[in-house]
Coordinates of C-alpha atoms in Angstrom, one line a residue:
M11 CA 23.2 3.5 -12.5
T12 CA 21.8 7.0 -13.0
Q13 CA 20.5 8.6 -9.8
G14 CA 17.8 11.2 -9.7
A15 CA 16.9 10.7 -13.4
V16 CA 14.3 13.0 -14.9
L17 CA 11.0 11.2 -15.5
G18 CA 10.4 13.0 -18.8
G19 CA 13.1 10.7 -20.1
W20 CA 11.1 7.6 -19.8
R21 CA 7.8 9.2 -20.7
E22 CA 9.2 10.6 -23.9
G23 CA 11.5 7.7 -24.8
G24 CA 10.7 4.2 -26.0
Y25 CA 12.3 0.7 -26.4
P26 CA 11.1 -1.7 -29.1
A27 CA 8.4 -3.8 -27.4
R28 CA 7.7 -7.5 -27.9
L29 CA 4.3 -9.0 -28.6
E30 CA 3.2 -6.3 -30.9
E31 CA 0.5 -6.7 -33.5
R32 CA 0.4 -4.0 -36.2
L33 CA -3.0 -2.9 -37.4
A34 CA -4.4 -0.5 -40.0
D35 CA -3.8 3.3 -39.7
D36 CA -0.7 2.8 -37.6
V37 CA -2.7 1.3 -34.7
V38 CA -1.0 -1.4 -32.7
R39 CA -2.3 -4.1 -30.4
C40 CA -0.3 -5.0 -27.3
R41 CA -0.5 -8.8 -26.7
L42 CA 1.4 -8.7 -23.4
S43 CA -1.7 -9.0 -21.1
P44 CA -5.2 -10.3 -21.6
R45 CA -6.4 -6.8 -22.2
N46 CA -4.9 -6.8 -25.7
C47 CA -4.9 -3.0 -25.6
R48 CA -5.5 -1.4 -29.0
I49 CA -3.4 1.7 -29.0
R50 CA -3.6 4.6 -31.5
P51 CA -0.5 6.7 -32.4
G52 CA 0.6 8.9 -29.5
Q53 CA -1.5 7.0 -27.0
H54 CA -0.8 4.6 -24.1
G55 CA -2.2 1.2 -23.0
F56 CA -3.9 0.6 -19.7
C57 CA -0.6 0.3 -17.9
R58 CA 0.5 3.7 -19.1
V59 CA 4.1 2.4 -19.8
R60 CA 3.5 0.8 -23.2
A61 CA 2.7 3.2 -26.0
N62 CA 2.4 3.7 -29.8
R63 CA 5.2 5.7 -31.2
G64 CA 4.9 6.3 -34.9
G65 CA 2.9 3.1 -35.5
R66 CA 5.2 0.9 -33.4
L67 CA 4.7 -0.5 -29.9
V68 CA 7.3 0.7 -27.4
S69 CA 8.1 0.1 -23.8
L70 CA 8.6 3.4 -21.9
N71 CA 9.9 1.8 -18.7
Y72 CA 12.8 -0.3 -20.1
G73 CA 15.5 -0.1 -17.4
W74 CA 13.6 2.3 -15.2
S75 CA 13.3 1.0 -11.7
V76 CA 12.8 1.7 -8.1
H77 CA 16.0 1.3 -6.2
A78 CA 17.5 -2.2 -6.4
T79 CA 17.1 -3.7 -2.9
E80 CA 18.7 -6.7 -1.1
E81 CA 16.0 -8.7 0.7
T82 CA 15.3 -12.3 1.6
V83 CA 13.3 -14.8 -0.5
E84 CA 10.6 -14.9 2.1
T85 CA 9.6 -11.4 1.1
E86 CA 8.2 -12.8 -2.1
A87 CA 6.0 -15.5 -0.5
V88 CA 8.5 -18.2 -1.4
F89 CA 9.2 -20.7 1.4
H90 CA 10.3 -23.8 -0.5
Y91 CA 13.2 -22.5 -2.6
E92 CA 16.4 -22.0 -0.5
P93 CA 14.8 -20.6 2.7
G94 CA 16.6 -17.5 3.9
A95 CA 18.3 -16.8 0.6
R96 CA 19.3 -13.2 0.0
I97 CA 17.7 -11.8 -3.2
L98 CA 18.1 -8.7 -5.3
S99 CA 14.6 -7.2 -5.6
M100 CA 13.9 -5.2 -8.8
G101 CA 10.7 -3.3 -9.3
N102 CA 9.6 -0.9 -12.0
I103 CA 6.8 1.5 -13.0
G104 CA 3.2 0.8 -14.1
C105 CA 0.9 -2.2 -13.8
M106 CA -1.7 -4.1 -15.9
L107 CA -4.1 -4.0 -12.9
N108 CA -5.2 -1.2 -10.5
C109 CA -6.1 -2.9 -7.2
D110 CA -8.0 -0.6 -4.8
Y111 CA -5.7 -1.7 -1.9
C112 CA -2.3 -1.7 -3.8
H113 CA 0.6 -1.6 -1.4
N114 CA 2.9 -0.1 -4.1
W115 CA 0.5 2.4 -5.8
K116 CA 3.2 5.1 -5.8
T117 CA 5.0 3.1 -8.5
S118 CA 2.4 0.7 -9.9
Q119 CA 0.2 3.6 -11.0
A120 CA 2.5 5.4 -13.3
R121 CA 0.7 8.8 -13.1
Y122 CA 1.8 9.0 -9.4
V123 CA 5.5 8.2 -9.8
E124 CA 7.9 10.9 -8.6
D125 CA 11.4 11.6 -9.8
K126 CA 13.1 10.7 -6.5
D127 CA 11.8 7.1 -6.6
V128 CA 13.1 6.2 -10.1
H129 CA 16.6 5.1 -11.1
H130 CA 18.0 3.7 -14.4
Y131 CA 19.8 0.3 -14.8
T132 CA 21.1 -1.7 -17.7
P133 CA 20.8 -5.5 -17.7
E134 CA 24.5 -5.7 -17.1
Q135 CA 24.4 -3.4 -14.1
V136 CA 21.7 -5.5 -12.4
V137 CA 23.6 -8.7 -12.9
D138 CA 26.8 -7.0 -11.7
I139 CA 25.2 -5.8 -8.5
A140 CA 24.1 -9.4 -7.7
L141 CA 27.5 -10.9 -8.5
R142 CA 29.4 -8.3 -6.5
H143 CA 27.2 -8.7 -3.4
D144 CA 27.2 -12.6 -3.8
I145 CA 23.4 -12.7 -4.3
K146 CA 22.2 -15.8 -6.0
V147 CA 18.6 -14.8 -6.8
I148 CA 17.2 -11.8 -8.7
S149 CA 13.5 -11.2 -7.9
W150 CA 11.3 -9.4 -10.4
T151 CA 8.7 -7.9 -8.0
Y152 CA 6.9 -4.9 -6.3
N153 CA 4.5 -3.2 -8.7
D154 CA 4.4 -6.2 -11.2
P155 CA 7.1 -7.4 -13.6
V156 CA 4.6 -8.2 -16.4
V157 CA 4.8 -4.6 -17.7
W158 CA 8.6 -4.7 -17.6
H159 CA 8.6 -7.7 -19.9
E160 CA 11.4 -6.8 -22.3
F161 CA 13.8 -5.8 -19.5
V162 CA 13.0 -8.8 -17.4
V163 CA 13.5 -11.3 -20.3
E164 CA 16.8 -9.8 -21.4
T165 CA 18.2 -9.4 -17.9
A166 CA 17.0 -12.7 -16.7
R167 CA 18.7 -14.4 -19.7
L168 CA 22.0 -12.7 -18.8
A169 CA 21.7 -13.6 -15.2
Q170 CA 21.0 -17.2 -16.0
R171 CA 24.2 -17.4 -17.9
K172 CA 26.0 -16.2 -14.8
G173 CA 24.4 -18.9 -12.6
I174 CA 21.8 -16.6 -11.0
V175 CA 18.3 -17.9 -10.3
N176 CA 15.4 -15.7 -11.4
L177 CA 12.2 -15.3 -9.3
Y178 CA 9.0 -13.8 -10.8
K179 CA 6.6 -12.3 -8.2
S180 CA 3.4 -11.4 -10.0
A181 CA -0.4 -11.1 -10.1
F182 CA 0.2 -12.9 -13.4
F183 CA -2.4 -11.1 -15.5
I184 CA -0.4 -12.0 -18.5
S185 CA -0.9 -13.6 -22.0
P186 CA 0.0 -17.2 -22.9
E187 CA 2.5 -15.8 -25.5
A188 CA 4.3 -13.8 -22.8
I189 CA 4.4 -16.8 -20.5
G190 CA 6.0 -18.7 -23.3
E191 CA 8.8 -16.1 -23.4
L192 CA 9.3 -16.3 -19.6
L193 CA 9.5 -20.0 -19.2
P194 CA 13.1 -20.4 -20.5
V195 CA 14.5 -17.8 -18.2
I196 CA 12.4 -17.9 -15.0
D197 CA 13.1 -20.5 -12.3
I198 CA 10.5 -19.5 -9.6
F199 CA 7.0 -18.2 -10.0
S200 CA 5.3 -16.7 -7.0
I201 CA 1.8 -15.9 -8.1
S202 CA -0.6 -13.7 -6.3
I203 CA -4.2 -14.8 -6.8
K204 CA -6.2 -11.8 -5.6
S205 CA -9.4 -13.7 -5.0
M206 CA -11.3 -16.7 -6.3
D207 CA -14.4 -14.6 -6.9
P208 CA -14.7 -13.4 -10.5
K209 CA -16.9 -10.4 -9.4
Y210 CA -14.4 -9.4 -6.8
Y211 CA -11.6 -9.6 -9.4
R212 CA -13.4 -7.2 -11.8
R213 CA -14.5 -4.7 -9.1
I214 CA -11.3 -4.6 -6.9
T215 CA -8.4 -5.3 -9.3
K216 CA -9.9 -4.1 -12.7
G217 CA -8.9 -7.4 -14.2
W218 CA -10.4 -10.9 -14.5
I219 CA -9.4 -14.2 -12.9
E220 CA -9.5 -16.8 -15.7
P221 CA -6.1 -16.0 -17.3
V222 CA -4.4 -15.8 -13.9
L223 CA -5.5 -19.4 -13.0
E224 CA -4.7 -20.6 -16.5
G225 CA -1.3 -19.0 -16.3
A226 CA -0.6 -20.6 -12.9
E227 CA -1.4 -24.0 -14.4
A228 CA 0.8 -23.4 -17.4
V229 CA 3.9 -22.7 -15.4
H230 CA 3.2 -25.6 -13.1
R231 CA 2.8 -28.0 -16.0
A232 CA 6.1 -26.7 -17.4
G233 CA 7.9 -28.0 -14.3
K234 CA 8.7 -24.7 -12.7
H235 CA 8.8 -24.1 -9.0
V236 CA 5.4 -22.4 -8.2
E237 CA 4.0 -21.0 -5.0
V238 CA 0.7 -19.2 -4.7
S239 CA -0.7 -16.6 -2.3
T240 CA -3.8 -14.6 -1.7
L241 CA -4.2 -11.4 0.2
M242 CA -6.9 -11.8 2.8
V243 CA -8.6 -8.3 2.8
T244 CA -10.4 -7.5 6.0
D245 CA -14.2 -8.2 5.7
L246 CA -13.9 -8.8 1.9
S247 CA -11.9 -12.0 1.3
D248 CA -10.7 -13.1 4.8
D249 CA -13.4 -15.8 5.1
E250 CA -13.9 -19.5 4.9
K251 CA -15.3 -19.3 1.3
T252 CA -12.0 -17.8 0.1
A253 CA -9.9 -20.4 1.9
R254 CA -12.0 -23.3 0.5
A255 CA -11.9 -21.9 -3.0
M256 CA -8.1 -21.4 -2.9
A257 CA -7.5 -24.9 -1.5
T258 CA -9.8 -26.5 -4.1
F259 CA -7.9 -24.7 -7.0
V260 CA -4.5 -25.6 -5.7
G261 CA -5.4 -29.2 -4.8
E262 CA -7.3 -30.0 -8.0
R263 CA -5.4 -27.9 -10.7
L264 CA -1.9 -27.6 -9.3
G265 CA -1.0 -30.1 -6.6
A266 CA -1.3 -30.6 -2.9
E267 CA 2.4 -30.0 -2.5
V268 CA 2.3 -26.5 -4.0
P269 CA 3.0 -24.0 -1.2
T270 CA 0.0 -21.8 -0.5
H271 CA 0.2 -18.5 1.5
F272 CA -2.7 -16.6 3.2
V273 CA -1.4 -13.1 3.5
R274 CA -2.3 -10.4 6.0
F275 CA -3.6 -7.1 4.6
H276 CA -2.7 -3.5 5.6
P277 CA -4.9 -0.6 4.7
D278 CA -3.5 1.4 1.7
Y279 CA -4.2 3.3 -1.5
K280 CA -8.0 3.6 -1.9
M281 CA -8.8 1.3 1.1
T282 CA -7.6 3.1 4.2
D283 CA -11.0 3.1 6.0
T284 CA -10.5 -0.4 7.4
T285 CA -8.1 -2.4 9.6
R286 CA -5.4 -5.1 9.3
T287 CA -6.7 -8.6 8.8
P288 CA -7.4 -10.3 12.2
V289 CA -4.8 -13.0 12.6
D290 CA -7.3 -15.6 13.9
R291 CA -9.1 -15.4 10.5
L292 CA -5.8 -16.2 8.7
E293 CA -5.2 -19.1 11.1
R294 CA -8.7 -20.4 10.3
A295 CA -8.1 -20.2 6.6
R296 CA -4.8 -22.1 7.0
R297 CA -6.5 -24.9 9.0
I298 CA -9.2 -25.2 6.4
A299 CA -6.7 -25.6 3.6
L300 CA -4.7 -28.2 5.5
D301 CA -7.9 -30.2 6.4
M302 CA -8.7 -30.2 2.6
G303 CA -5.4 -31.9 1.9
L304 CA -2.9 -29.2 1.1
R305 CA 0.5 -30.1 2.5
N306 CA 2.3 -26.7 2.7
V307 CA 0.1 -23.9 3.9
Y308 CA 1.5 -20.7 5.5
L309 CA 0.6 -17.3 6.7
G310 CA 2.2 -14.1 5.5
N311 CA 2.8 -10.7 7.1
V312 CA 2.5 -12.3 10.6
Y313 CA 4.9 -12.9 13.5
D314 CA 5.0 -15.0 16.6
T315 CA 3.2 -18.0 15.1
E316 CA 4.2 -21.5 14.1
S317 CA 2.1 -21.2 11.0
T318 CA 5.2 -19.9 9.1
D319 CA 7.3 -22.9 9.9
T320 CA 7.8 -25.9 7.7
R321 CA 7.3 -29.4 9.1
C322 CA 7.8 -32.7 7.4
H323 CA 4.5 -34.1 6.1
G324 CA 5.9 -37.6 6.7
C325 CA 7.3 -37.6 10.3
G326 CA 6.4 -34.1 11.6
E327 CA 10.0 -33.0 12.1
L328 CA 10.6 -29.3 12.1
L329 CA 12.4 -28.6 8.9
V330 CA 12.5 -24.8 8.7
T331 CA 11.8 -22.2 11.3
R332 CA 10.8 -18.7 10.3
Y333 CA 10.3 -15.4 12.1
G334 CA 8.9 -12.7 9.8
L335 CA 11.2 -12.4 6.8
N336 CA 14.0 -14.5 8.4
A337 CA 14.4 -18.3 8.0
R338 CA 16.7 -21.0 9.5
V339 CA 17.0 -24.4 7.8
L340 CA 17.1 -27.1 10.4
G341 CA 16.2 -30.5 8.9
V342 CA 16.4 -30.4 5.1
D343 CA 19.3 -31.9 3.1
A344 CA 20.8 -30.6 -0.1
E345 CA 18.3 -32.6 -2.2
G346 CA 15.3 -31.1 -0.4
R347 CA 14.5 -34.1 1.8
C348 CA 13.8 -34.5 5.5
L349 CA 17.0 -35.4 7.3
E350 CA 15.0 -37.5 9.8
C351 CA 12.8 -39.8 7.6
R352 CA 14.1 -38.9 4.1
A353 CA 10.6 -37.8 2.8
D354 CA 10.6 -35.3 0.0
A355 CA 9.9 -31.9 1.5
N356 CA 9.2 -30.4 -2.0
M357 CA 12.0 -27.9 -1.3
R358 CA 14.6 -26.8 -3.8
R359 CA 18.1 -25.8 -2.7
I360 CA 20.8 -23.7 -4.4
P361 CA 24.3 -25.2 -4.3
G362 CA 27.2 -23.1 -3.0
M363 CA 25.2 -20.8 -0.8
T364 CA 27.5 -18.9 1.6
A365 CA 26.8 -16.7 4.6
P366 CA 27.2 -12.9 4.1
P367 CA 30.3 -11.4 5.7
A368 CA 30.2 -10.3 9.4
V369 CA 32.5 -9.0 12.1
P370 CA 32.2 -9.3 15.9
E371 CA 33.1 -5.6 16.5
L372 CA 33.1 -2.3 14.6
P373 CA 36.4 -1.1 13.3
D374 CA 37.9 2.1 14.7
D375 CA 36.9 4.0 11.6
D376 CA 34.9 7.3 11.9
L377 CA 31.4 5.9 11.9
D378 CA 27.9 7.4 12.6
V379 CA 25.6 4.8 14.3
A380 CA 21.9 5.1 13.9
T381 CA 19.2 2.9 15.5
F382 CA 15.6 2.1 14.7
E383 CA 13.3 0.4 17.2
W384 CA 10.5 -1.9 16.0
Y385 CA 7.0 -0.9 17.1
G386 CA 3.7 -2.4 16.6
D387 CA 3.5 -4.1 13.2
V388 CA 6.5 -2.1 11.8
R389 CA 9.2 -4.8 12.1
A390 CA 11.3 -4.1 9.0
V391 CA 13.1 -1.2 7.4
H392 CA 14.9 -0.6 4.1
V393 CA 18.3 1.0 4.7
Q394 CA 19.6 3.1 1.8
V395 CA 23.2 4.1 1.7
R396 CA 25.4 5.8 -0.8
N397 CA 29.2 6.0 -0.9
D398 CA 30.0 9.6 -1.7
S399 CA 33.7 9.1 -1.6
A400 CA 36.3 8.2 -4.3
R401 CA 37.3 5.0 -2.6
P402 CA 35.6 1.7 -1.6
D403 CA 34.0 1.7 1.8
R404 CA 31.9 -0.4 4.1
V405 CA 28.7 -0.1 6.1
Y406 CA 27.6 -2.3 9.1
H407 CA 24.3 -3.4 10.5
R408 CA 23.1 -5.7 13.3
R409 CA 19.9 -6.6 15.3
D410 CA 19.7 -5.3 18.8
R411 CA 18.3 -7.9 21.3
A412 CA 16.7 -7.3 24.7
G413 CA 18.9 -7.7 27.7
H414 CA 21.7 -5.9 25.8
E415 CA 22.7 -9.1 23.9
R416 CA 24.6 -8.1 20.8
G417 CA 25.2 -10.1 17.7
E418 CA 27.8 -9.8 14.9
W419 CA 27.8 -6.8 12.6
G420 CA 26.9 -7.6 9.0
V421 CA 29.2 -6.0 6.4
I422 CA 28.2 -4.5 3.1
G423 CA 31.0 -3.3 0.8
L424 CA 30.3 -0.3 -1.5
R425 CA 32.1 0.9 -4.6
P426 CA 32.9 4.6 -5.0
G427 CA 29.7 6.3 -5.8
E428 CA 27.5 3.2 -5.3
S429 CA 24.0 3.5 -3.9
Y430 CA 22.6 0.4 -2.2
R431 CA 19.4 -0.5 -0.4
F432 CA 18.9 -3.5 1.9
I433 CA 16.3 -4.8 4.3
A434 CA 16.7 -5.3 8.0
A435 CA 13.8 -7.2 9.6
K436 CA 13.0 -8.4 13.1
S437 CA 14.4 -11.9 13.5
A438 CA 13.3 -13.0 16.9
A439 CA 10.7 -12.1 19.5
D440 CA 13.3 -10.3 21.7
D441 CA 14.7 -8.2 18.9
R442 CA 14.3 -4.6 19.8
G443 CA 15.5 -3.0 16.6
V444 CA 18.4 -2.5 14.2
A445 CA 21.6 -0.5 14.4
V446 CA 23.4 0.8 11.3
A447 CA 26.9 2.1 11.3
V448 CA 27.8 4.3 8.3
P449 CA 31.1 6.1 7.4
R450 CA 30.7 9.9 7.4
T451 CA 31.6 9.8 3.7
C452 CA 28.3 8.1 3.1
T453 CA 24.7 9.3 2.9
S454 CA 22.1 7.1 4.4
S455 CA 18.3 7.0 5.1
L456 CA 15.8 4.6 6.7
H457 CA 12.4 3.6 5.2
R458 CA 9.7 1.7 7.1
V459 CA 8.5 -1.5 5.4
F460 CA 4.8 -2.2 5.9
D461 CA 4.7 -5.9 5.2
R462 CA 6.6 -7.9 2.7
A463 CA 6.8 -6.9 -1.0
H464 CA 6.0 -3.2 0.0
F465 CA 8.5 -0.8 -1.4
P466 CA 8.5 2.3 0.8
T467 CA 9.0 5.6 -1.0
S468 CA 8.9 7.8 2.2
G469 CA 11.8 8.1 4.6
A470 CA 11.3 7.4 8.3
E471 CA 12.0 11.0 9.1
E472 CA 8.8 11.9 7.2
G473 CA 6.7 10.3 9.9
A474 CA 4.0 7.7 9.6
S475 CA 0.3 8.2 9.2
G476 CA -1.8 5.7 11.2
S477 CA 1.2 4.7 13.2
D478 CA 1.9 1.1 12.2
V479 CA -1.2 0.6 10.1
T480 CA -1.0 2.7 6.9
P481 CA 2.2 4.0 5.4
L482 CA 2.9 7.4 4.0
P483 CA 2.3 8.8 1.5
L484 CA -1.5 8.7 1.8
F485 CA -3.5 8.6 -1.4
V486 CA -5.5 11.7 -2.1
R487 CA -8.4 11.0 -4.5
P488 CA -8.1 13.3 -7.5
V489 CA -10.9 15.7 -8.5
R490 CA -13.2 14.1 -11.0
G491 CA -12.1 14.9 -14.5
K492 CA -8.6 15.9 -13.5
E493 CA -7.1 12.5 -12.9

């Protein structure tokens, strides 16, 4: 992995792109998304990471990524595929949309990307990270994997050969041809449907809804595991109309068993003059969807509610309990059935899952211990560590509970020179924070996570605007004509 890579490298380079149509006068058409961008020599598509170089379509972001990060499958709005599973999250640069509230605008909008946030990986390196850290799922996520198509397809194929599951978290503004190339290598599709209102889609996301819904149907018909979510934006889409429209689409065009998530919004990007979604509106949306016949309806980005738990639709037994980004399987067998009544819970399991290594006490090594206390709605952090020594080393982490209760220390092994990022999230109501113990031969930093699927680019030491409401950096609108 190349650290601190110069961005000019990806802007000036180019990897042969798939789904190219060559036109007259060296013009190319990109058939990756429904935009079908027509690109002249030297120009870029809407995403700004696919370009025409000498009359051929190239991908500028092949292998260029934000830091690979260990998280849990719940961060991707996936509740019915091996709950609690550790995943390796991979995000990149650019997007085929430009949502006014984007939680990852610093990387999704390529013009705002900074050198410090970009690293380079090969497909082999990504798979090697997952194997060495015993992670069974690679998640293609954050900005949106659609514009990383070549790298995703090639890496997912390699991962598949090694027995690794591939998860695709996307707004799914994608062409049928591209879906066809994903189906053989992707196991899980988590699809973010931004709204069910076509006018909202055009105005807020700069895309259109029809191909998103058609794509969701296509992967469901192909027998893939599908879960859908919608971000309930305060006073825009957090109403009964949205809930009913989502429930109608899922029930009539996918299936009542397809997990559906109503997700809490935080102000960001061009929409900071508002507030987080009131939780009672989310609860109302969930109740409407359940009353309309959906079986598995959940809330996202919320804590201290039973609306994130899974109960058997047959006998009502508690099958999975969740707190934030953490999950505990209680009543589901290896075949995804209720242990009590044997009803199908519509839940897929991954054979051979093992718990990550842990120790009861810290070793006597020379370690620096840092702590971060949860506050307000900031209940997760990314911990980034780098082993600067010439020998393998280990870092440790654990949750701190109220009443001085202490759990075991999780252990993460690092190769010489390896940089690694992982999530630590509040796991119970009495969690006070997280403690991280790092050898003095390692460099480390903490980054506040504002809700799941948010990739923080600012360190905790840089402060936080709006306390627990809006993360840094704040978006500054460019002067007209200079964007």
